[in-house]
């Protein structure tokens, strides 16, 4: 199974090669991530888009090798980070990378923070456990809060998470993520739990920070609007696989995969009234019961016979635009 | 925070007062005539009359009640018939024995229960986990009095390794403390295990791992700290009840000279002042324990402090 | 209701089906033995449990010397057949336990409904009361009642009836709080149903599952407690064949007639194990969200 998008070269920060992660349950194997390949360059902001349950979160957990055990396991594939295969690293080596070179921001800040420790204590952990403490740990935490624009950081650093508002807690999470200026930051639905105005502020903050630190960001979301705001490239995921990769402009101008088209079409446009809001018919396939061919075929309006039987190969359309669909595969 | 503690103290005091009242009325207004209930079996009518006067039972009920409360506050709960000494004094003389046994059982239960429970949660389906679950089930299904009798049969009568009654050496503690610990260990193991499992699945644990926190800290500082709260409440809250209940049974079976055996003897000897003071004392201890738990809680969980 | 579904082999649909939870065969077996004894005691017990044969006292069980097939588990100090007494003892256990649960169950459920439904100060008061009640040992109430009323099975039922309601109240209240927000309850209020009617006709049917699960889990505990209290002499009195009582009577003969204490205990263990295993399984099957833990 080949992969395209950015070609393999030593310059990529992160490269996934045919990664497969499954969960082994009493009813059988759940193939949450079923052969995912893509590459992220230095300083790139890439959006990973897909609906709930398509495997995007598990992909990010796989990169960090934090797939929930004992049921979950990365069964094959390589994960190259700065040209080193993370799959070959020991748990201790991974632990050193986490929070330092690779970091992640979780979705719901209320649940992602320990309510029994102060925000300051939790902010300090990335510094403490990677030997990055220079001078006063407390001052470092205060500065960190300042970086994410939390007002009155000297007071806030001693507060508990439940004393923070939604937007502020998300900033605190971002702070924890960027503490050691990681090369790669994975943001898993960072704005989903926030209301629209706060979400906009947080996104703006992320954009600024990214300009500053030049980290690469993988932004996981189901919301196309978020992607449009800060990403330069889009990866579309469906039922455990990547079905399309494109730059932002190309994606919005010329979405190739029927699923991508459906997604874009579903977003209502202000000023353009419709009788009925569009939604893609049907449901994603059960993870226990994957169809043999293209996974989207049951819902696809343009499905042909071969779509149901064989999984389509990945086809390069133009530069950096690839799609896995029989419509483009030629013969 | 001060307000919180004050409220709890007031509530505790109120509870004790209510219990005192209930005990008074149950004993006075029960179907049995209070005097005949208190008389030794070989009493004469003259004895009855003397007793009535002595305990002020010929006075109106409310006066009796007021006197009763006045006396209770000073620690006077009447005199034991058997020993002709103040009931409270009789109780206090035997309390240390129960306390020692109880403490041994308590420490043993908490140590084993917590370690097995936490280990089971951190390493599910390990040998420790499987055996732990079986033992927990056993602890909840085996009646402690039967286990006690069986232990006596086996180790005392059969093998003659351990003494079967009384108190004296360290060996005397083994069987009674073990019996008392059965149910608590089962409870604590189950509870801490499920509590830890929940905590380990939570987002803040994932978050800690994401930050590169070493696993040891994740388990203790993040998971255990959160998991311990519901476990603590149960341990102390229900513990008083468990230990007292078991104490009565265990002391009875092993002839341990504590307040459990005292109350059994007193009950059968119809020495009701002692039974009465036992009830009140136990309530007092339990209420105080709960109060301490509430206060400790406020220190551990910042969410309570900031309300 | 969900109770019916556990026996249907309907294939579960959806993206997250649960694993099939193995039924507790051991638990069912134990319960089977227990209920068989309860229902068919008169038929399967070889002797009358109260009839003592003074020529045949303290005969050991059949596998020991001097044992005989006539009395498989031996006889006690009054010549009564141990096996028959154990079989009949199951009735005592069930009777008293069910009595207790019915008593405190109704109090608990009612208080829980009121507390959950009305909320506010009523709720707070009842819950504080429950907290307190839970920490008091039942045995002190038993002592008081036994002193005043005399010891008996009824005294046990009274004791637990008074002491046992907090658990039920708490859980029912929790469920109530959740259900209160649901649409069908809101609609009932809008339609003008009286609070009482809502509590009993709308909310109650939805918590029946929970109530049943709780009962199964608690009954094991109650049986042990009942036996303990009878053992101490504060519960059922001779010549009743309650298991705890049998153990108490047999204790004096422990050095040479140990079967008198072993078998009643085993009976208790089997019964309680049956209820506990079944209760755990019921909880996993009917309450996947583990609200009851």
PDB file of N, CA and C in Angstrom, chain C residues 1-85:
ATOM      1  N   UNK C   1     -38.869  -4.080  29.445  1.00  0.00           N
ATOM      2  CA  UNK C   1     -37.787  -3.561  30.268  1.00  0.00           C
ATOM      3  C   UNK C   1     -36.546  -4.414  30.095  1.00  0.00           C
ATOM      4  N   UNK C   2     -35.473  -3.881  30.544  1.00  0.00           N
ATOM      5  CA  UNK C   2     -34.178  -4.520  30.303  1.00  0.00           C
ATOM      6  C   UNK C   2     -34.118  -5.935  30.850  1.00  0.00           C
ATOM      7  N   UNK C   3     -34.867  -6.206  31.900  1.00  0.00           N
ATOM      8  CA  UNK C   3     -34.836  -7.532  32.503  1.00  0.00           C
ATOM      9  C   UNK C   3     -35.157  -8.606  31.479  1.00  0.00           C
ATOM     10  N   UNK C   4     -36.040  -8.277  30.536  1.00  0.00           N
ATOM     11  CA  UNK C   4     -36.433  -9.274  29.568  1.00  0.00           C
ATOM     12  C   UNK C   4     -35.351  -9.496  28.530  1.00  0.00           C
ATOM     13  N   UNK C   5     -34.570  -8.461  28.276  1.00  0.00           N
ATOM     14  CA  UNK C   5     -33.603  -8.555  27.196  1.00  0.00           C
ATOM     15  C   UNK C   5     -32.469  -9.507  27.460  1.00  0.00           C
ATOM     16  N   UNK C   6     -32.171  -9.723  28.735  1.00  0.00           N
ATOM     17  CA  UNK C   6     -30.984 -10.522  28.988  1.00  0.00           C
ATOM     18  C   UNK C   6     -31.143 -11.940  28.499  1.00  0.00           C
ATOM     19  N   UNK C   7     -32.387 -12.380  28.301  1.00  0.00           N
ATOM     20  CA  UNK C   7     -32.541 -13.742  27.842  1.00  0.00           C
ATOM     21  C   UNK C   7     -32.725 -13.841  26.344  1.00  0.00           C
ATOM     22  N   UNK C   8     -32.963 -12.710  25.702  1.00  0.00           N
ATOM     23  CA  UNK C   8     -33.134 -12.782  24.257  1.00  0.00           C
ATOM     24  C   UNK C   8     -31.776 -12.715  23.589  1.00  0.00           C
ATOM     25  N   UNK C   9     -31.634 -13.454  22.525  1.00  0.00           N
ATOM     26  CA  UNK C   9     -30.329 -13.483  21.881  1.00  0.00           C
ATOM     27  C   UNK C   9     -30.257 -12.449  20.772  1.00  0.00           C
ATOM     28  N   UNK C  10     -30.996 -11.349  20.945  1.00  0.00           N
ATOM     29  CA  UNK C  10     -31.016 -10.333  19.903  1.00  0.00           C
ATOM     30  C   UNK C  10     -29.598  -9.824  19.662  1.00  0.00           C
ATOM     31  N   UNK C  11     -29.236  -9.722  18.399  1.00  0.00           N
ATOM     32  CA  UNK C  11     -27.882  -9.242  18.112  1.00  0.00           C
ATOM     33  C   UNK C  11     -27.852  -7.738  18.360  1.00  0.00           C
ATOM     34  N   UNK C  12     -26.849  -7.326  19.059  1.00  0.00           N
ATOM     35  CA  UNK C  12     -26.759  -5.911  19.362  1.00  0.00           C
ATOM     36  C   UNK C  12     -26.209  -5.158  18.174  1.00  0.00           C
ATOM     37  N   UNK C  13     -26.818  -4.054  17.863  1.00  0.00           N
ATOM     38  CA  UNK C  13     -26.341  -3.247  16.734  1.00  0.00           C
ATOM     39  C   UNK C  13     -25.647  -1.997  17.263  1.00  0.00           C
ATOM     40  N   UNK C  14     -25.044  -1.306  16.379  1.00  0.00           N
ATOM     41  CA  UNK C  14     -24.375  -0.078  16.804  1.00  0.00           C
ATOM     42  C   UNK C  14     -22.867  -0.247  16.773  1.00  0.00           C
ATOM     43  N   UNK C  15     -22.180   0.827  16.875  1.00  0.00           N
ATOM     44  CA  UNK C  15     -20.730   0.746  16.716  1.00  0.00           C
ATOM     45  C   UNK C  15     -20.010   0.326  17.992  1.00  0.00           C
ATOM     46  N   UNK C  16     -20.714   0.268  19.116  1.00  0.00           N
ATOM     47  CA  UNK C  16     -19.977  -0.117  20.324  1.00  0.00           C
ATOM     48  C   UNK C  16     -20.735  -1.189  21.088  1.00  0.00           C
ATOM     49  N   UNK C  17     -20.825  -2.401  20.551  1.00  0.00           N
ATOM     50  CA  UNK C  17     -21.551  -3.446  21.278  1.00  0.00           C
ATOM     51  C   UNK C  17     -20.755  -3.918  22.486  1.00  0.00           C
ATOM     52  N   UNK C  18     -21.447  -4.347  23.515  1.00  0.00           N
ATOM     53  CA  UNK C  18     -20.789  -4.825  24.728  1.00  0.00           C
ATOM     54  C   UNK C  18     -20.375  -6.272  24.545  1.00  0.00           C
ATOM     55  N   UNK C  19     -19.409  -6.675  25.302  1.00  0.00           N
ATOM     56  CA  UNK C  19     -19.019  -8.079  25.298  1.00  0.00           C
ATOM     57  C   UNK C  19     -20.103  -8.886  25.975  1.00  0.00           C
ATOM     58  N   UNK C  20     -20.231 -10.122  25.599  1.00  0.00           N
ATOM     59  CA  UNK C  20     -21.249 -10.949  26.242  1.00  0.00           C
ATOM     60  C   UNK C  20     -20.710 -11.337  27.623  1.00  0.00           C
ATOM     61  N   UNK C  21     -21.453 -10.987  28.630  1.00  0.00           N
ATOM     62  CA  UNK C  21     -20.981 -11.256  29.982  1.00  0.00           C
ATOM     63  C   UNK C  21     -21.415 -12.647  30.375  1.00  0.00           C
ATOM     64  N   UNK C  22     -20.456 -13.429  30.820  1.00  0.00           N
ATOM     65  CA  UNK C  22     -20.779 -14.812  31.142  1.00  0.00           C
ATOM     66  C   UNK C  22     -21.692 -14.882  32.342  1.00  0.00           C
ATOM     67  N   UNK C  23     -22.768 -15.637  32.240  1.00  0.00           N
ATOM     68  CA  UNK C  23     -23.646 -15.776  33.406  1.00  0.00           C
ATOM     69  C   UNK C  23     -22.919 -16.547  34.503  1.00  0.00           C
ATOM     70  N   UNK C  24     -23.222 -16.234  35.747  1.00  0.00           N
ATOM     71  CA  UNK C  24     -22.512 -16.849  36.862  1.00  0.00           C
ATOM     72  C   UNK C  24     -23.083 -18.221  37.168  1.00  0.00           C
ATOM     73  N   UNK C  25     -22.551 -19.240  36.514  1.00  0.00           N
ATOM     74  CA  UNK C  25     -23.121 -20.574  36.697  1.00  0.00           C
ATOM     75  C   UNK C  25     -23.026 -21.033  38.139  1.00  0.00           C
ATOM     76  N   UNK C  26     -21.908 -20.708  38.773  1.00  0.00           N
ATOM     77  CA  UNK C  26     -21.755 -21.107  40.165  1.00  0.00           C
ATOM     78  C   UNK C  26     -22.813 -20.422  41.022  1.00  0.00           C
ATOM     79  N   UNK C  27     -23.008 -19.147  40.749  1.00  0.00           N
ATOM     80  CA  UNK C  27     -24.002 -18.397  41.517  1.00  0.00           C
ATOM     81  C   UNK C  27     -25.395 -18.983  41.346  1.00  0.00           C
ATOM     82  N   UNK C  28     -25.730 -19.304  40.094  1.00  0.00           N
ATOM     83  CA  UNK C  28     -27.047 -19.881  39.836  1.00  0.00           C
ATOM     84  C   UNK C  28     -27.201 -21.212  40.560  1.00  0.00           C
ATOM     85  N   UNK C  29     -26.127 -21.989  40.536  1.00  0.00           N
ATOM     86  CA  UNK C  29     -26.184 -23.292  41.195  1.00  0.00           C
ATOM     87  C   UNK C  29     -26.462 -23.125  42.680  1.00  0.00           C
ATOM     88  N   UNK C  30     -25.703 -22.237  43.305  1.00  0.00           N
ATOM     89  CA  UNK C  30     -25.891 -22.013  44.738  1.00  0.00           C
ATOM     90  C   UNK C  30     -27.311 -21.527  45.033  1.00  0.00           C
ATOM     91  N   UNK C  31     -27.752 -20.555  44.238  1.00  0.00           N
ATOM     92  CA  UNK C  31     -29.103 -20.052  44.457  1.00  0.00           C
ATOM     93  C   UNK C  31     -30.131 -21.147  44.235  1.00  0.00           C
ATOM     94  N   UNK C  32     -29.827 -21.986  43.246  1.00  0.00           N
ATOM     95  CA  UNK C  32     -30.738 -23.087  42.972  1.00  0.00           C
ATOM     96  C   UNK C  32     -30.906 -23.972  44.195  1.00  0.00           C
ATOM     97  N   UNK C  33     -29.753 -24.329  44.793  1.00  0.00           N
ATOM     98  CA  UNK C  33     -29.811 -25.149  46.001  1.00  0.00           C
ATOM     99  C   UNK C  33     -30.654 -24.464  47.066  1.00  0.00           C
ATOM    100  N   UNK C  34     -30.390 -23.174  47.222  1.00  0.00           N
ATOM    101  CA  UNK C  34     -31.081 -22.428  48.260  1.00  0.00           C
ATOM    102  C   UNK C  34     -32.583 -22.436  48.046  1.00  0.00           C
ATOM    103  N   UNK C  35     -33.008 -22.058  46.845  1.00  0.00           N
ATOM    104  CA  UNK C  35     -34.444 -21.934  46.628  1.00  0.00           C
ATOM    105  C   UNK C  35     -35.140 -23.281  46.612  1.00  0.00           C
ATOM    106  N   UNK C  36     -34.409 -24.300  46.164  1.00  0.00           N
ATOM    107  CA  UNK C  36     -34.966 -25.636  46.235  1.00  0.00           C
ATOM    108  C   UNK C  36     -35.292 -25.974  47.679  1.00  0.00           C
ATOM    109  N   UNK C  37     -34.346 -25.659  48.556  1.00  0.00           N
ATOM    110  CA  UNK C  37     -34.570 -25.938  49.979  1.00  0.00           C
ATOM    111  C   UNK C  37     -35.760 -25.168  50.504  1.00  0.00           C
ATOM    112  N   UNK C  38     -35.832 -23.905  50.097  1.00  0.00           N
ATOM    113  CA  UNK C  38     -36.915 -23.084  50.616  1.00  0.00           C
ATOM    114  C   UNK C  38     -38.272 -23.627  50.188  1.00  0.00           C
ATOM    115  N   UNK C  39     -38.365 -23.923  48.889  1.00  0.00           N
ATOM    116  CA  UNK C  39     -39.673 -24.292  48.369  1.00  0.00           C
ATOM    117  C   UNK C  39     -40.051 -25.723  48.741  1.00  0.00           C
ATOM    118  N   UNK C  40     -39.081 -26.620  48.655  1.00  0.00           N
ATOM    119  CA  UNK C  40     -39.421 -28.033  48.829  1.00  0.00           C
ATOM    120  C   UNK C  40     -38.941 -28.625  50.143  1.00  0.00           C
ATOM    121  N   UNK C  41     -38.724 -27.773  51.128  1.00  0.00           N
ATOM    122  CA  UNK C  41     -38.154 -28.251  52.388  1.00  0.00           C
ATOM    123  C   UNK C  41     -38.903 -29.454  52.937  1.00  0.00           C
ATOM    124  N   UNK C  42     -40.209 -29.349  52.951  1.00  0.00           N
ATOM    125  CA  UNK C  42     -40.983 -30.433  53.553  1.00  0.00           C
ATOM    126  C   UNK C  42     -40.773 -31.737  52.815  1.00  0.00           C
ATOM    127  N   UNK C  43     -40.548 -31.611  51.502  1.00  0.00           N
ATOM    128  CA  UNK C  43     -40.439 -32.820  50.699  1.00  0.00           C
ATOM    129  C   UNK C  43     -39.040 -33.421  50.756  1.00  0.00           C
ATOM    130  N   UNK C  44     -38.019 -32.571  50.643  1.00  0.00           N
ATOM    131  CA  UNK C  44     -36.684 -33.146  50.513  1.00  0.00           C
ATOM    132  C   UNK C  44     -35.965 -33.373  51.838  1.00  0.00           C
ATOM    133  N   UNK C  45     -36.437 -32.725  52.893  1.00  0.00           N
ATOM    134  CA  UNK C  45     -35.755 -32.959  54.163  1.00  0.00           C
ATOM    135  C   UNK C  45     -36.153 -34.343  54.678  1.00  0.00           C
ATOM    136  N   UNK C  46     -35.160 -35.178  55.008  1.00  0.00           N
ATOM    137  CA  UNK C  46     -35.488 -36.552  55.404  1.00  0.00           C
ATOM    138  C   UNK C  46     -36.232 -36.659  56.739  1.00  0.00           C
ATOM    139  N   UNK C  47     -36.061 -35.684  57.630  1.00  0.00           N
ATOM    140  CA  UNK C  47     -36.702 -35.778  58.926  1.00  0.00           C
ATOM    141  C   UNK C  47     -37.380 -34.482  59.302  1.00  0.00           C
ATOM    142  N   UNK C  48     -38.184 -34.518  60.297  1.00  0.00           N
ATOM    143  CA  UNK C  48     -38.748 -33.302  60.852  1.00  0.00           C
ATOM    144  C   UNK C  48     -37.626 -32.576  61.593  1.00  0.00           C
ATOM    145  N   UNK C  49     -37.435 -31.299  61.292  1.00  0.00           N
ATOM    146  CA  UNK C  49     -36.291 -30.603  61.882  1.00  0.00           C
ATOM    147  C   UNK C  49     -36.385 -30.436  63.401  1.00  0.00           C
ATOM    148  N   UNK C  50     -37.555 -30.518  63.930  1.00  0.00           N
ATOM    149  CA  UNK C  50     -37.679 -30.303  65.372  1.00  0.00           C
ATOM    150  C   UNK C  50     -37.730 -31.603  66.162  1.00  0.00           C
ATOM    151  N   UNK C  51     -37.851 -32.702  65.444  1.00  0.00           N
ATOM    152  CA  UNK C  51     -38.030 -33.954  66.158  1.00  0.00           C
ATOM    153  C   UNK C  51     -36.688 -34.515  66.559  1.00  0.00           C
ATOM    154  N   UNK C  52     -36.471 -34.598  67.812  1.00  0.00           N
ATOM    155  CA  UNK C  52     -35.197 -35.103  68.287  1.00  0.00           C
ATOM    156  C   UNK C  52     -35.294 -36.551  68.726  1.00  0.00           C
ATOM    157  N   UNK C  53     -34.272 -37.324  68.438  1.00  0.00           N
ATOM    158  CA  UNK C  53     -34.267 -38.731  68.798  1.00  0.00           C
ATOM    159  C   UNK C  53     -33.192 -38.918  69.862  1.00  0.00           C
ATOM    160  N   UNK C  54     -33.641 -38.923  71.106  1.00  0.00           N
ATOM    161  CA  UNK C  54     -32.662 -38.895  72.191  1.00  0.00           C
ATOM    162  C   UNK C  54     -31.805 -40.140  72.277  1.00  0.00           C
ATOM    163  N   UNK C  55     -32.141 -41.135  71.482  1.00  0.00           N
ATOM    164  CA  UNK C  55     -31.260 -42.307  71.471  1.00  0.00           C
ATOM    165  C   UNK C  55     -30.136 -42.148  70.479  1.00  0.00           C
ATOM    166  N   UNK C  56     -30.253 -41.093  69.669  1.00  0.00           N
ATOM    167  CA  UNK C  56     -29.278 -40.957  68.587  1.00  0.00           C
ATOM    168  C   UNK C  56     -28.635 -39.589  68.560  1.00  0.00           C
ATOM    169  N   UNK C  57     -28.237 -39.104  69.717  1.00  0.00           N
ATOM    170  CA  UNK C  57     -27.673 -37.761  69.743  1.00  0.00           C
ATOM    171  C   UNK C  57     -26.221 -37.760  69.254  1.00  0.00           C
ATOM    172  N   UNK C  58     -25.827 -36.645  68.738  1.00  0.00           N
ATOM    173  CA  UNK C  58     -24.473 -36.389  68.227  1.00  0.00           C
ATOM    174  C   UNK C  58     -23.879 -37.552  67.439  1.00  0.00           C
ATOM    175  N   UNK C  59     -24.593 -37.950  66.446  1.00  0.00           N
ATOM    176  CA  UNK C  59     -24.033 -38.919  65.514  1.00  0.00           C
ATOM    177  C   UNK C  59     -23.253 -38.160  64.454  1.00  0.00           C
ATOM    178  N   UNK C  60     -22.042 -38.576  64.157  1.00  0.00           N
ATOM    179  CA  UNK C  60     -21.242 -37.855  63.167  1.00  0.00           C
ATOM    180  C   UNK C  60     -21.761 -38.073  61.748  1.00  0.00           C
ATOM    181  N   UNK C  61     -21.282 -37.265  60.807  1.00  0.00           N
ATOM    182  CA  UNK C  61     -21.709 -37.410  59.413  1.00  0.00           C
ATOM    183  C   UNK C  61     -21.282 -38.768  58.848  1.00  0.00           C
ATOM    184  N   UNK C  62     -21.903 -39.120  57.732  1.00  0.00           N
ATOM    185  CA  UNK C  62     -21.800 -40.471  57.201  1.00  0.00           C
ATOM    186  C   UNK C  62     -20.367 -40.893  56.884  1.00  0.00           C
ATOM    187  N   UNK C  63     -19.466 -39.962  56.543  1.00  0.00           N
ATOM    188  CA  UNK C  63     -18.136 -40.377  56.129  1.00  0.00           C
ATOM    189  C   UNK C  63     -17.193 -40.605  57.303  1.00  0.00           C
ATOM    190  N   UNK C  64     -17.671 -40.346  58.510  1.00  0.00           N
ATOM    191  CA  UNK C  64     -16.814 -40.633  59.653  1.00  0.00           C
ATOM    192  C   UNK C  64     -17.207 -41.962  60.264  1.00  0.00           C
ATOM    193  N   UNK C  65     -16.337 -42.471  61.128  1.00  0.00           N
ATOM    194  CA  UNK C  65     -16.699 -43.692  61.868  1.00  0.00           C
ATOM    195  C   UNK C  65     -17.944 -43.414  62.659  1.00  0.00           C
ATOM    196  N   UNK C  66     -18.728 -44.378  62.836  1.00  0.00           N
ATOM    197  CA  UNK C  66     -19.963 -44.245  63.609  1.00  0.00           C
ATOM    198  C   UNK C  66     -21.027 -43.428  62.896  1.00  0.00           C
ATOM    199  N   UNK C  67     -20.681 -42.943  61.710  1.00  0.00           N
ATOM    200  CA  UNK C  67     -21.717 -42.247  60.963  1.00  0.00           C
ATOM    201  C   UNK C  67     -22.624 -43.253  60.302  1.00  0.00           C
ATOM    202  N   UNK C  68     -23.774 -42.800  59.858  1.00  0.00           N
ATOM    203  CA  UNK C  68     -24.647 -43.747  59.166  1.00  0.00           C
ATOM    204  C   UNK C  68     -25.386 -43.035  58.062  1.00  0.00           C
ATOM    205  N   UNK C  69     -25.845 -43.804  57.099  1.00  0.00           N
ATOM    206  CA  UNK C  69     -26.571 -43.215  55.981  1.00  0.00           C
ATOM    207  C   UNK C  69     -27.911 -42.637  56.415  1.00  0.00           C
ATOM    208  N   UNK C  70     -28.348 -43.052  57.584  1.00  0.00           N
ATOM    209  CA  UNK C  70     -29.635 -42.555  58.058  1.00  0.00           C
ATOM    210  C   UNK C  70     -29.567 -41.059  58.322  1.00  0.00           C
ATOM    211  N   UNK C  71     -28.385 -40.611  58.747  1.00  0.00           N
ATOM    212  CA  UNK C  71     -28.212 -39.181  58.998  1.00  0.00           C
ATOM    213  C   UNK C  71     -26.939 -38.728  58.291  1.00  0.00           C
ATOM    214  N   UNK C  72     -27.095 -38.253  57.051  1.00  0.00           N
ATOM    215  CA  UNK C  72     -25.932 -37.965  56.217  1.00  0.00           C
ATOM    216  C   UNK C  72     -25.009 -36.921  56.846  1.00  0.00           C
ATOM    217  N   UNK C  73     -25.605 -35.894  57.423  1.00  0.00           N
ATOM    218  CA  UNK C  73     -24.747 -34.878  58.024  1.00  0.00           C
ATOM    219  C   UNK C  73     -24.706 -35.006  59.544  1.00  0.00           C
ATOM    220  N   UNK C  74     -25.191 -36.103  60.040  1.00  0.00           N
ATOM    221  CA  UNK C  74     -25.127 -36.306  61.478  1.00  0.00           C
ATOM    222  C   UNK C  74     -26.335 -35.754  62.211  1.00  0.00           C
ATOM    223  N   UNK C  75     -26.310 -35.884  63.542  1.00  0.00           N
ATOM    224  CA  UNK C  75     -27.367 -35.299  64.354  1.00  0.00           C
ATOM    225  C   UNK C  75     -26.755 -34.385  65.399  1.00  0.00           C
ATOM    226  N   UNK C  76     -27.618 -33.574  65.991  1.00  0.00           N
ATOM    227  CA  UNK C  76     -27.099 -32.637  66.991  1.00  0.00           C
ATOM    228  C   UNK C  76     -27.323 -33.188  68.403  1.00  0.00           C
ATOM    229  N   UNK C  77     -27.144 -32.310  69.372  1.00  0.00           N
ATOM    230  CA  UNK C  77     -27.168 -32.759  70.766  1.00  0.00           C
ATOM    231  C   UNK C  77     -28.531 -33.224  71.228  1.00  0.00           C
ATOM    232  N   UNK C  78     -29.570 -32.904  70.466  1.00  0.00           N
ATOM    233  CA  UNK C  78     -30.896 -33.371  70.849  1.00  0.00           C
ATOM    234  C   UNK C  78     -31.374 -34.476  69.912  1.00  0.00           C
ATOM    235  N   UNK C  79     -30.488 -34.957  69.084  1.00  0.00           N
ATOM    236  CA  UNK C  79     -30.853 -36.039  68.183  1.00  0.00           C
ATOM    237  C   UNK C  79     -31.559 -35.584  66.927  1.00  0.00           C
ATOM    238  N   UNK C  80     -31.562 -34.293  66.654  1.00  0.00           N
ATOM    239  CA  UNK C  80     -32.236 -33.818  65.455  1.00  0.00           C
ATOM    240  C   UNK C  80     -31.298 -33.933  64.252  1.00  0.00           C
ATOM    241  N   UNK C  81     -31.869 -34.293  63.104  1.00  0.00           N
ATOM    242  CA  UNK C  81     -31.054 -34.487  61.913  1.00  0.00           C
ATOM    243  C   UNK C  81     -30.527 -33.150  61.403  1.00  0.00           C
ATOM    244  N   UNK C  82     -29.207 -33.077  61.241  1.00  0.00           N
ATOM    245  CA  UNK C  82     -28.598 -31.808  60.849  1.00  0.00           C
ATOM    246  C   UNK C  82     -29.021 -31.384  59.436  1.00  0.00           C
ATOM    247  N   UNK C  83     -29.029 -32.324  58.519  1.00  0.00           N
ATOM    248  CA  UNK C  83     -29.381 -31.985  57.143  1.00  0.00           C
ATOM    249  C   UNK C  83     -30.783 -31.383  57.062  1.00  0.00           C
ATOM    250  N   UNK C  84     -31.728 -32.015  57.749  1.00  0.00           N
ATOM    251  CA  UNK C  84     -33.094 -31.496  57.703  1.00  0.00           C
ATOM    252  C   UNK C  84     -33.168 -30.108  58.297  1.00  0.00           C
ATOM    253  N   UNK C  85     -32.429 -29.885  59.363  1.00  0.00           N
ATOM    254  CA  UNK C  85     -32.463 -28.573  59.996  1.00  0.00           C
ATOM    255  C   UNK C  85     -31.874 -27.516  59.069  1.00  0.00           C
TER     256      UNK C  85
END
